[in-house]
PDB file of C-alpha atoms in Angstrom:
ATOM      1  CA  UNK A  27      -0.110  -0.494   0.260  1.00  0.00           C
ATOM      2  CA  UNK A  28       2.477   2.467   0.981  1.00  0.00           C
ATOM      3  CA  UNK A  29       4.637   1.714  -2.492  1.00  0.00           C
ATOM      4  CA  UNK A  30       0.926   2.898  -4.640  1.00  0.00           C
ATOM      5  CA  UNK A  31       0.694   6.354  -2.423  1.00  0.00           C
ATOM      6  CA  UNK A  32       4.073   7.012  -3.109  1.00  0.00           C
ATOM      7  CA  UNK A  33       3.367   6.166  -6.629  1.00  0.00           C
ATOM      8  CA  UNK A  34       0.572   8.457  -6.898  1.00  0.00           C
ATOM      9  CA  UNK A  35       2.550  11.366  -5.011  1.00  0.00           C
ATOM     10  CA  UNK A  36       5.427  11.305  -7.591  1.00  0.00           C
ATOM     11  CA  UNK A  37       3.092  10.664 -10.519  1.00  0.00           C
ATOM     12  CA  UNK A  38       1.123  13.726  -9.150  1.00  0.00           C
ATOM     13  CA  UNK A  39       3.870  16.068  -8.776  1.00  0.00           C
ATOM     14  CA  UNK A  40       5.404  15.256 -11.966  1.00  0.00           C
ATOM     15  CA  UNK A  41       2.076  16.627 -13.699  1.00  0.00           C
ATOM     16  CA  UNK A  42       2.856  20.260 -11.908  1.00  0.00           C
ATOM     17  CA  UNK A  43       4.430  22.699 -14.316  1.00  0.00           C
ATOM     18  CA  UNK A  44       6.242  25.807 -13.002  1.00  0.00           C
ATOM     19  CA  UNK A  45       5.804  28.701 -14.876  1.00  0.00           C
ATOM     20  CA  UNK A  46       9.584  30.905 -14.780  1.00  0.00           C
ATOM     21  CA  UNK A  47       9.719  34.144 -12.633  1.00  0.00           C
ATOM     22  CA  UNK A  48       9.143  36.923 -14.536  1.00  0.00           C
ATOM     23  CA  UNK A  49      12.384  38.579 -15.228  1.00  0.00           C
ATOM     24  CA  UNK A  50      14.258  42.430 -14.716  1.00  0.00           C
ATOM     25  CA  UNK A  51      16.212  44.161 -16.394  1.00  0.00           C
ATOM     26  CA  UNK A  52      18.642  46.623 -14.566  1.00  0.00           C
ATOM     27  CA  UNK A  53      19.093  49.852 -16.443  1.00  0.00           C
ATOM     28  CA  UNK A  54      21.630  53.166 -15.605  1.00  0.00           C
ATOM     29  CA  UNK A  55      20.736  56.404 -16.498  1.00  0.00           C
ATOM     30  CA  UNK A  56      22.981  58.482 -18.397  1.00  0.00           C
ATOM     31  CA  UNK A  57      23.016  62.012 -16.661  1.00  0.00           C
ATOM     32  CA  UNK A  58      25.658  64.712 -17.037  1.00  0.00           C
ATOM     33  CA  UNK A  59      27.461  64.480 -13.512  1.00  0.00           C
ATOM     34  CA  UNK A  60      28.464  61.268 -12.968  1.00  0.00           C
ATOM     35  CA  UNK A  61      31.917  60.578 -14.455  1.00  0.00           C
ATOM     36  CA  UNK A  62      32.326  57.397 -17.062  1.00  0.00           C
ATOM     37  CA  UNK A  63      35.022  56.295 -14.384  1.00  0.00           C
ATOM     38  CA  UNK A  64      33.248  56.170 -11.434  1.00  0.00           C
ATOM     39  CA  UNK A  65      30.075  54.030 -14.051  1.00  0.00           C
ATOM     40  CA  UNK A  66      32.668  51.517 -15.136  1.00  0.00           C
ATOM     41  CA  UNK A  67      33.479  51.088 -11.514  1.00  0.00           C
ATOM     42  CA  UNK A  68      29.589  50.807 -10.445  1.00  0.00           C
ATOM     43  CA  UNK A  69      29.670  47.717 -13.078  1.00  0.00           C
ATOM     44  CA  UNK A  70      32.760  46.279 -11.935  1.00  0.00           C
ATOM     45  CA  UNK A  71      32.042  45.503  -8.153  1.00  0.00           C
ATOM     46  CA  UNK A  72      28.597  45.465  -7.931  1.00  0.00           C
ATOM     47  CA  UNK A  73      27.960  44.118 -11.652  1.00  0.00           C
ATOM     48  CA  UNK A  74      30.493  41.753 -11.329  1.00  0.00           C
ATOM     49  CA  UNK A  75      31.767  42.672 -14.971  1.00  0.00           C
ATOM     50  CA  UNK A  76      34.770  42.283 -16.800  1.00  0.00           C
ATOM     51  CA  UNK A  77      36.286  46.178 -17.520  1.00  0.00           C
ATOM     52  CA  UNK A  78      35.978  45.650 -20.696  1.00  0.00           C
ATOM     53  CA  UNK A  79      32.366  44.728 -21.040  1.00  0.00           C
ATOM     54  CA  UNK A  80      31.358  47.202 -18.087  1.00  0.00           C
ATOM     55  CA  UNK A  81      33.314  50.129 -20.383  1.00  0.00           C
ATOM     56  CA  UNK A  82      30.843  48.941 -23.436  1.00  0.00           C
ATOM     57  CA  UNK A  83      27.400  49.192 -21.141  1.00  0.00           C
ATOM     58  CA  UNK A  84      28.948  52.514 -19.750  1.00  0.00           C
ATOM     59  CA  UNK A  85      29.573  53.814 -23.727  1.00  0.00           C
ATOM     60  CA  UNK A  86      25.812  52.712 -24.164  1.00  0.00           C
ATOM     61  CA  UNK A  87      24.495  54.267 -21.639  1.00  0.00           C
ATOM     62  CA  UNK A  88      26.610  57.502 -22.484  1.00  0.00           C
ATOM     63  CA  UNK A  89      25.549  57.591 -26.287  1.00  0.00           C
ATOM     64  CA  UNK A  90      22.115  55.837 -26.138  1.00  0.00           C
ATOM     65  CA  UNK A  91      20.890  57.618 -22.438  1.00  0.00           C
ATOM     66  CA  UNK A  92      20.643  54.085 -20.529  1.00  0.00           C
ATOM     67  CA  UNK A  93      21.779  50.648 -20.576  1.00  0.00           C
ATOM     68  CA  UNK A  94      21.202  47.540 -19.282  1.00  0.00           C
ATOM     69  CA  UNK A  95      23.195  45.975 -16.495  1.00  0.00           C
ATOM     70  CA  UNK A  96      22.047  42.692 -16.291  1.00  0.00           C
ATOM     71  CA  UNK A  97      18.893  40.761 -15.845  1.00  0.00           C
ATOM     72  CA  UNK A  98      16.945  39.480 -12.811  1.00  0.00           C
ATOM     73  CA  UNK A  99      14.544  38.116 -10.786  1.00  0.00           C
ATOM     74  CA  UNK A 100      12.456  40.793  -9.463  1.00  0.00           C
ATOM     75  CA  UNK A 101      13.725  40.331  -6.022  1.00  0.00           C
ATOM     76  CA  UNK A 102      17.114  40.291  -7.239  1.00  0.00           C
ATOM     77  CA  UNK A 103      17.147  43.000  -9.495  1.00  0.00           C
ATOM     78  CA  UNK A 104      15.166  45.569  -6.789  1.00  0.00           C
ATOM     79  CA  UNK A 105      18.421  44.730  -4.656  1.00  0.00           C
ATOM     80  CA  UNK A 106      20.622  45.517  -7.461  1.00  0.00           C
ATOM     81  CA  UNK A 107      19.655  49.247  -7.828  1.00  0.00           C
ATOM     82  CA  UNK A 108      18.648  49.704  -4.445  1.00  0.00           C
ATOM     83  CA  UNK A 109      23.047  49.073  -4.265  1.00  0.00           C
ATOM     84  CA  UNK A 110      23.691  51.772  -7.169  1.00  0.00           C
ATOM     85  CA  UNK A 111      21.759  54.080  -5.394  1.00  0.00           C
ATOM     86  CA  UNK A 112      23.441  53.730  -1.981  1.00  0.00           C
ATOM     87  CA  UNK A 113      27.183  53.199  -3.844  1.00  0.00           C
ATOM     88  CA  UNK A 114      26.603  56.526  -5.641  1.00  0.00           C
ATOM     89  CA  UNK A 115      24.999  58.547  -3.098  1.00  0.00           C
ATOM     90  CA  UNK A 116      27.786  57.349  -0.732  1.00  0.00           C
ATOM     91  CA  UNK A 117      30.169  58.877  -3.725  1.00  0.00           C
ATOM     92  CA  UNK A 118      27.886  62.088  -4.163  1.00  0.00           C
ATOM     93  CA  UNK A 119      26.647  60.856  -7.757  1.00  0.00           C
ATOM     94  CA  UNK A 120      23.643  61.725  -8.860  1.00  0.00           C
ATOM     95  CA  UNK A 121      23.673  57.885 -11.030  1.00  0.00           C
ATOM     96  CA  UNK A 122      20.181  56.732 -11.231  1.00  0.00           C
ATOM     97  CA  UNK A 123      19.624  53.359 -12.112  1.00  0.00           C
ATOM     98  CA  UNK A 124      15.732  51.210 -12.316  1.00  0.00           C
ATOM     99  CA  UNK A 125      15.096  48.107 -13.174  1.00  0.00           C
ATOM    100  CA  UNK A 126      11.983  47.485 -16.024  1.00  0.00           C
ATOM    101  CA  UNK A 127      10.120  44.339 -16.519  1.00  0.00           C
ATOM    102  CA  UNK A 128      12.100  42.258 -19.660  1.00  0.00           C
TER     103      UNK A 128
END
């Protein structure tokens, strides 16, 4: 009898399909005051990007007004946004960071 119950539970659990959580883009926004080197530093320190990748994103922010730092689940994206804002404020720069659904 125990075997039958376990088989039923296993079959039921294999039928349940979960959908992946919605993902969010973390974006840096351009401003006229934050130095480019600081933006590269933020990308390297908080998003663990290589200097080359960080530089490419910084240039995208500079030329297009915004750049994607990464794509994360909602909680992780919100944490990254808060980290960027706190880091920029601690260094007295007005760098803005937002998230939007992917």
